[in-house]
CSV table of C-alpha atoms in Angstrom, one decimal:
chain,number,residue,atom,x,y,z
A,1,MET,CA,-6.2,73.2,45.5
A,2,THR,CA,-6.7,69.5,46.0
A,3,ASP,CA,-4.6,66.7,44.4
A,4,GLU,CA,-6.6,64.3,42.2
A,5,ALA,CA,-6.2,60.6,43.1
A,6,GLU,CA,-4.4,58.6,40.4
A,7,THR,CA,-6.6,56.0,38.7
A,8,PRO,CA,-5.1,52.4,38.7
A,9,ALA,CA,-4.0,51.0,35.3
A,10,PRO,CA,-6.6,48.7,33.7
A,11,LYS,CA,-5.9,44.9,34.1
A,12,ARG,CA,-7.8,43.8,31.0
A,13,PRO,CA,-4.6,43.3,28.8
A,14,LYS,CA,-3.2,40.9,31.4
A,15,ARG,CA,-6.4,39.0,31.6
A,16,LEU,CA,-6.7,38.9,27.8
A,17,LYS,CA,-3.1,37.6,27.5
A,18,LYS,CA,-3.9,34.9,30.1
A,19,GLY,CA,-7.1,33.9,28.2
A,20,VAL,CA,-5.2,33.6,24.9
A,21,LEU,CA,-2.5,31.4,26.5
A,22,VAL,CA,-5.2,29.1,28.0
A,23,ALA,CA,-7.0,28.9,24.7
A,24,LEU,CA,-3.8,28.0,22.9
A,25,ALA,CA,-3.0,25.3,25.5
A,26,VAL,CA,-6.5,23.9,25.0
A,27,ILE,CA,-6.1,23.9,21.2
A,28,VAL,CA,-2.8,22.0,21.6
A,29,LEU,CA,-3.8,19.6,24.3
A,30,LEU,CA,-7.2,18.6,23.1
A,31,PRO,CA,-5.9,16.8,19.9
A,32,LEU,CA,-3.2,15.1,21.9
A,33,LEU,CA,-5.8,14.0,24.5
A,34,ALA,CA,-8.1,12.8,21.7
A,35,LEU,CA,-5.2,10.9,20.1
A,36,GLY,CA,-4.3,9.3,23.5
A,37,LEU,CA,-7.9,8.2,24.0
A,38,LEU,CA,-8.0,6.8,20.5
A,39,VAL,CA,-4.9,4.8,21.1
A,40,LEU,CA,-6.2,3.5,24.4
A,41,ALA,CA,-9.5,2.5,22.7
A,42,LEU,CA,-7.7,0.7,19.9
A,43,ARG,CA,-5.7,-1.4,22.3
A,44,SER,CA,-8.8,-3.3,23.4
A,45,GLU,CA,-11.2,-5.4,21.3
A,46,THR,CA,-14.2,-3.4,22.6
A,47,GLY,CA,-12.5,-0.1,21.8
A,48,THR,CA,-11.5,-1.2,18.3
A,49,ALA,CA,-15.1,-2.3,17.6
A,50,TRP,CA,-16.3,1.1,18.8
A,51,VAL,CA,-13.8,3.0,16.6
A,52,ILE,CA,-14.8,0.9,13.5
A,53,GLU,CA,-18.5,1.7,14.1
A,54,GLN,CA,-17.7,5.4,13.8
A,55,VAL,CA,-16.4,5.0,10.2
A,56,PRO,CA,-19.2,6.0,7.8
A,57,GLY,CA,-20.1,3.3,5.3
A,58,LEU,CA,-17.9,0.6,7.0
A,59,GLU,CA,-19.5,-2.7,8.0
A,60,VAL,CA,-17.6,-5.5,9.7
A,61,GLU,CA,-18.9,-9.0,10.6
A,62,GLN,CA,-17.4,-10.8,13.6
A,63,GLY,CA,-14.4,-8.5,14.1
A,64,GLN,CA,-11.9,-9.8,16.7
A,65,GLY,CA,-8.7,-8.4,18.2
A,66,SER,CA,-7.1,-5.0,18.3
A,67,LEU,CA,-6.1,-2.7,15.4
A,68,LEU,CA,-2.9,-2.0,17.5
A,69,GLY,CA,-1.8,-5.6,17.0
A,70,GLU,CA,-3.7,-8.5,15.4
A,71,TRP,CA,-7.2,-8.0,14.1
A,72,GLN,CA,-9.4,-10.2,11.9
A,73,ALA,CA,-13.0,-10.5,10.8
A,74,THR,CA,-15.3,-12.7,8.8
A,75,SER,CA,-15.9,-10.0,6.3
A,76,LEU,CA,-15.4,-6.2,5.8
A,77,ALA,CA,-17.4,-4.0,3.5
A,78,TRP,CA,-17.1,-0.3,2.7
A,79,GLN,CA,-19.2,1.9,0.5
A,80,GLY,CA,-18.6,5.6,-0.3
A,81,TYR,CA,-17.5,8.2,-2.9
A,82,GLY,CA,-18.5,5.9,-5.8
A,83,VAL,CA,-16.4,3.0,-4.4
A,84,GLY,CA,-17.5,-0.3,-3.1
A,85,LEU,CA,-15.1,-2.7,-1.3
A,86,GLN,CA,-15.7,-6.2,0.0
A,87,ILE,CA,-13.1,-8.3,1.7
A,88,GLN,CA,-13.6,-11.8,2.9
A,89,SER,CA,-11.7,-13.0,6.0
A,90,PRO,CA,-9.4,-10.1,6.4
A,91,THR,CA,-6.5,-10.4,8.9
A,92,ILE,CA,-3.9,-7.8,9.8
A,93,ASP,CA,-1.1,-8.3,12.2
A,94,TRP,CA,1.5,-5.6,12.8
A,95,SER,CA,3.9,-4.6,15.6
A,96,PRO,CA,3.5,-1.1,17.0
A,97,THR,CA,6.7,-1.4,19.0
A,98,CYS,CA,8.7,-1.3,15.7
A,99,LEU,CA,7.8,2.4,15.4
A,100,PHE,CA,10.3,3.1,18.2
A,101,SER,CA,13.0,2.0,15.7
A,102,LYS,CA,11.5,4.0,12.9
A,103,GLN,CA,10.1,1.0,11.2
A,104,LEU,CA,6.6,-0.2,10.2
A,105,CYS,CA,6.5,-4.0,10.6
A,106,LEU,CA,3.7,-5.8,8.9
A,107,GLU,CA,3.7,-9.4,10.2
A,108,ARG,CA,0.7,-10.6,8.2
A,109,LEU,CA,-1.9,-9.2,5.8
A,110,LEU,CA,-4.3,-11.9,4.7
A,111,ALA,CA,-7.6,-12.0,2.7
A,112,ASP,CA,-9.5,-14.8,1.1
A,113,ARG,CA,-11.1,-12.6,-1.5
A,114,ILE,CA,-11.2,-8.9,-2.5
A,115,ASP,CA,-13.9,-7.3,-4.7
A,116,LEU,CA,-13.6,-3.7,-5.7
A,117,THR,CA,-16.4,-1.8,-7.5
A,118,LEU,CA,-15.9,1.6,-9.1
A,119,GLN,CA,-18.7,3.7,-10.3
A,120,PRO,CA,-18.2,5.4,-13.7
A,121,SER,CA,-17.2,9.1,-13.2
A,122,GLY,CA,-19.2,10.3,-16.2
A,123,GLU,CA,-16.2,12.2,-17.5
A,124,SER,CA,-15.0,11.5,-21.0
A,125,LYS,CA,-11.8,9.5,-21.2
A,126,GLU,CA,-8.8,11.3,-22.6
A,127,ASP,CA,-5.5,10.1,-23.9
A,128,THR,CA,-3.3,10.5,-20.9
A,129,GLY,CA,-0.1,9.9,-22.9
A,130,ASP,CA,3.0,8.6,-21.3
A,131,ILE,CA,2.9,7.5,-17.7
A,132,SER,CA,5.1,9.4,-15.2
A,133,LEU,CA,6.0,7.7,-11.9
A,134,PRO,CA,6.2,9.8,-8.8
A,135,GLY,CA,9.2,9.7,-6.5
A,136,VAL,CA,8.4,7.8,-3.3
A,137,ASP,CA,10.7,8.4,-0.3
A,138,LEU,CA,9.2,7.1,3.0
A,139,PRO,CA,10.3,8.5,6.3
A,140,LEU,CA,10.0,5.1,7.9
A,141,GLY,CA,11.5,1.7,7.1
A,142,LEU,CA,9.0,-0.9,6.0
A,143,VAL,CA,9.2,-4.7,6.7
A,144,VAL,CA,6.5,-6.9,5.1
A,145,ARG,CA,6.9,-10.4,6.2
A,146,ASN,CA,3.7,-12.1,4.9
A,147,VAL,CA,1.1,-10.8,2.5
A,148,ASN,CA,-1.2,-13.4,1.1
A,149,LEU,CA,-4.3,-12.3,-0.8
A,150,GLY,CA,-6.8,-14.4,-2.6
A,151,PRO,CA,-8.8,-13.5,-5.8
A,152,PHE,CA,-9.0,-9.8,-6.5
A,153,THR,CA,-11.6,-8.4,-8.9
A,154,VAL,CA,-12.3,-4.8,-10.1
A,155,ASN,CA,-15.9,-4.4,-11.5
A,156,ASN,CA,-16.1,-8.2,-11.7
A,157,ALA,CA,-12.9,-8.4,-13.9
A,158,LYS,CA,-10.3,-10.7,-12.4
A,159,VAL,CA,-6.9,-9.1,-11.7
A,160,TRP,CA,-5.3,-12.1,-9.9
A,161,ASP,CA,-6.1,-15.4,-8.3
A,162,ARG,CA,-3.4,-15.2,-5.7
A,163,LEU,CA,-0.8,-12.6,-4.7
A,164,GLN,CA,2.0,-13.2,-2.1
A,165,LEU,CA,4.6,-10.7,-1.0
A,166,LYS,CA,7.7,-10.4,1.2
A,167,ALA,CA,9.7,-7.2,1.1
A,168,GLN,CA,11.6,-4.6,3.1
A,169,GLY,CA,13.2,-1.3,2.6
A,170,SER,CA,13.4,2.3,3.6
A,171,GLY,CA,13.3,5.7,2.0
A,172,SER,CA,13.4,4.9,-1.8
A,173,ASP,CA,15.4,1.7,-1.7
A,174,TRP,CA,13.4,-1.6,-1.7
A,175,HIS,CA,14.3,-5.2,-1.6
A,176,LEU,CA,11.6,-7.5,-3.0
A,177,GLN,CA,12.4,-10.9,-1.4
A,178,SER,CA,9.5,-12.5,-3.1
A,179,LEU,CA,6.5,-11.3,-5.1
A,180,ALA,CA,4.4,-14.2,-6.5
A,181,LEU,CA,1.3,-13.7,-8.6
A,182,VAL,CA,-1.0,-16.3,-10.2
A,183,ARG,CA,-3.8,-15.6,-12.7
A,184,ASP,CA,-5.4,-18.6,-14.4
A,185,ASP,CA,-2.5,-20.6,-16.0
A,186,ILE,CA,0.0,-17.7,-15.7
A,187,SER,CA,2.3,-17.4,-12.7
A,188,VAL,CA,5.0,-14.8,-12.0
A,189,ASP,CA,7.7,-15.0,-9.3
A,190,LEU,CA,9.8,-11.9,-8.9
A,191,SER,CA,12.7,-10.9,-6.6
A,192,GLY,CA,15.3,-8.2,-6.6
A,193,ARG,CA,15.7,-4.5,-5.9
A,194,VAL,CA,13.8,-1.3,-6.9
A,195,GLN,CA,14.6,2.3,-6.3
A,196,THR,CA,11.5,4.5,-6.2
A,197,ARG,CA,13.1,7.7,-7.3
A,198,GLY,CA,14.1,9.3,-10.6
A,199,ASP,CA,13.3,6.9,-13.4
A,200,TRP,CA,12.9,4.0,-10.9
A,201,PRO,CA,16.1,1.9,-11.4
A,202,VAL,CA,15.5,-1.9,-11.2
A,203,ASP,CA,17.4,-5.1,-11.0
A,204,LEU,CA,14.9,-8.0,-10.9
A,205,ASP,CA,14.9,-11.7,-11.5
A,206,VAL,CA,11.6,-13.0,-12.9
A,207,ALA,CA,10.4,-16.6,-13.3
A,208,LEU,CA,7.4,-16.7,-15.6
A,209,ARG,CA,5.2,-19.7,-16.5
A,210,LEU,CA,2.9,-19.3,-19.5
A,211,PRO,CA,0.3,-21.6,-21.0
A,212,PRO,CA,1.7,-23.0,-24.2
A,213,PRO,CA,-0.3,-23.0,-27.4
A,214,TYR,CA,0.3,-26.8,-27.4
A,215,GLY,CA,2.7,-29.3,-26.0
A,216,GLU,CA,5.1,-28.8,-23.1
A,217,ASP,CA,4.9,-26.2,-20.4
A,218,TRP,CA,6.4,-22.8,-21.2
A,219,GLN,CA,8.8,-21.4,-18.7
A,220,LEU,CA,10.9,-18.2,-18.9
A,221,ALA,CA,13.8,-17.1,-16.6
A,222,LEU,CA,14.4,-13.4,-17.1
A,223,ASN,CA,16.6,-10.7,-15.7
A,224,LEU,CA,15.3,-7.1,-15.8
A,225,THR,CA,17.7,-4.2,-15.5
A,226,GLY,CA,17.8,-0.5,-16.4
A,227,SER,CA,14.7,1.4,-15.2
A,228,ALA,CA,11.0,1.4,-15.4
A,229,GLU,CA,11.3,3.9,-18.2
A,230,ASP,CA,13.9,2.0,-20.2
A,231,LEU,CA,13.8,-1.7,-19.3
A,232,ARG,CA,16.4,-4.2,-20.5
A,233,VAL,CA,15.5,-7.8,-20.7
A,234,ARG,CA,17.7,-10.9,-20.9
A,235,GLY,CA,16.9,-14.5,-20.2
A,236,GLU,CA,16.0,-18.0,-21.4
A,237,SER,CA,12.9,-19.7,-22.5
A,238,ASN,CA,12.4,-23.5,-21.9
A,239,GLY,CA,9.8,-26.1,-22.7
A,240,TYR,CA,7.5,-25.0,-25.5
A,241,LEU,CA,10.2,-22.7,-26.9
A,242,ASP,CA,13.9,-23.4,-26.1
A,243,ALA,CA,15.7,-20.1,-26.8
A,244,THR,CA,17.7,-17.2,-25.4
A,245,LEU,CA,16.1,-13.8,-25.2
A,246,ALA,CA,17.4,-10.2,-25.3
A,247,GLY,CA,15.6,-7.0,-25.7
A,248,ARG,CA,14.4,-3.7,-24.3
A,249,VAL,CA,11.0,-2.1,-23.7
A,250,SER,CA,9.7,1.3,-22.5
A,251,PRO,CA,6.6,0.2,-20.5
A,252,LEU,CA,5.6,3.7,-19.5
A,253,ALA,CA,5.5,5.1,-23.0
A,254,SER,CA,2.0,5.2,-24.6
A,255,ALA,CA,3.3,3.7,-27.8
A,256,LEU,CA,5.0,0.9,-25.8
A,257,PRO,CA,8.1,0.7,-28.0
A,258,ALA,CA,9.9,-2.6,-27.7
A,259,GLU,CA,12.5,-4.8,-29.4
A,260,LEU,CA,13.3,-8.5,-28.9
A,261,THR,CA,15.9,-10.8,-30.2
A,262,VAL,CA,15.2,-14.6,-30.0
A,263,ARG,CA,17.9,-17.2,-30.6
A,264,SER,CA,17.0,-20.8,-30.6
């Protein structure tokens, strides 16, 4: 009687395990490698131009600089998904090093003109009722030092002639150092604090200049408190109408309920 030789155990499971680990490593490392290459490309003007060329529907004339720092162009146009956007003389300047301190620092955002075209969706318009604001809680701090935008139109309808902004904040607490908007003979200068949670509490000072029906200029100095859902208004009117004002309004309600007391 002869002893049978023992057959060696198959090695396929070990090879399979090694192959799975290699595949997982490739799956993890490839996106990181692609991200690293993208960052390296964006650091140079040539690389930034190449990345911009890869965006479908985007056309840029005389782009200069890096998107990881300061970048500007003579014009920018994008078309897609029923949206057309044209920006004249865009400039963006931000500091990537701020990200190490968990902040996004926007040094400058400039544009001479912005034209937005929206194609009709073809869906029937329905009464949306009251407006509900979402909570906004950003994981990064945000510092906006200089936003200066020229005329902005939507489907050829003017929204503003000039908008300027300086602000900072983090999470859901925001300090508007200055928000200035001009449209025709109307100008608004706003500063104060906003919390983008709950019913959006506010404490804002507003300087408003209106075109009077006749005579002197019309200026209003207002203080807005309460929340975006229930806004309380106090202030003074000077020029065309000399008076003190007090009232409240619910700007998010579809019926726009409001009350105002004027004492001259």
